[in-house]
Amino acid sequence: MATPPRLVPLLEQFDFARERLTGRLAGPLMDSGNGVGIGVTPLGDDEYFWEPVPSCWSVRRREAGPGPRATVLEGSGDWGRDSAASPHPFPPPFTTIAWRLSHLSEMLALRADHTNGSRSLTRAGLAVPGDAAGAVAAFVSAAQAWHATLLTADDAALDTVGYSAYPYGSDAEDLFVDIVWWVNQEVLHHGAEIALIRDLYRARQP
């Protein structure tokens, strides 16, 4: 099936964002923006869990319970991501790389499933990685699933309200093309945040 022309730039933007974030996390090289490759040290566990300020939200061992101002650990398995019932705490807690990667991977995997998959995945049923390598792999897998989902969308799908049945957003009220745009913004802005935290970690004082 041919990709609808108006989806092409959105798909290209998503692929740029996911590939750039993956390069920033896993290396061995990333594009500096002007075509020059810059060496990247793969994300390690200490950096993955690094809390630049007190009382961060992060990914934690389930037996340890939620972190400050969190009331639940989302996900399944031995690890979970700090969260709380709406309305969330204000001001929002600063979140670690672990939290942000888990959030992105969950959003991508669940939206792919609730668009052209089983429409059965839930936050509670999705495993949360407890290490950096596992988190990067989960992001790559989830991003690939969303990319594959986009390739199945035709013009009619883009104009369908509720084409994505993702239960944790406004998908039931929005055109699918608007959801595609929103997912791109999520990957772009969280990717930039993760890159900045990596810069701060590298530049921190002993």
Short mmCIF file of C-alpha atoms in Angstrom, two decimals, residues 62 73-81 101-111 113 120-129 138 141-142 166 168:
data_model
loop_
_atom_site.label_atom_id
_atom_site.label_comp_id
_atom_site.label_asym_id
_atom_site.label_seq_id
_atom_site.Cartn_x
_atom_site.Cartn_y
_atom_site.Cartn_z
CA ARG A 62 8.53 -3.11 43.04
CA LEU A 73 4.47 1.77 40.33
CA GLU A 74 3.10 1.29 36.80
CA GLY A 75 3.88 -1.82 34.78
CA SER A 76 4.44 -5.49 35.44
CA GLY A 77 7.39 -7.51 36.66
CA ASP A 78 10.01 -6.75 39.28
CA TRP A 79 10.24 -3.07 38.31
CA GLY A 80 7.71 -0.26 37.96
CA ARG A 81 7.53 3.41 36.98
CA LEU A 101 12.34 6.00 28.38
CA SER A 102 9.74 3.81 30.07
CA HIS A 103 7.06 6.40 29.34
CA LEU A 104 8.00 6.61 25.65
CA SER A 105 8.23 2.85 25.18
CA GLU A 106 4.87 2.28 26.86
CA MET A 107 3.15 4.95 24.78
CA LEU A 108 4.53 3.60 21.49
CA ALA A 109 3.92 -0.09 22.25
CA LEU A 110 0.38 0.44 23.54
CA ARG A 111 -0.63 2.83 20.77
CA ASP A 113 -1.34 -2.44 19.82
CA SER A 120 -5.56 -5.58 24.77
CA LEU A 121 -2.26 -4.29 26.16
CA THR A 122 -2.44 -2.24 29.34
CA ARG A 123 -0.02 -0.25 31.45
CA ALA A 124 -0.39 -2.79 34.21
CA GLY A 125 0.53 -5.62 31.87
CA LEU A 126 3.58 -4.10 30.20
CA ALA A 127 6.97 -5.02 31.67
CA VAL A 128 9.19 -2.14 32.82
CA PRO A 129 12.92 -2.77 32.23
CA ALA A 138 12.31 -1.85 24.62
CA SER A 141 11.09 -2.47 19.67
CA ALA A 142 8.18 -0.16 20.53
CA TYR A 166 -5.26 3.84 23.07
CA TYR A 168 -4.74 6.68 28.16
#
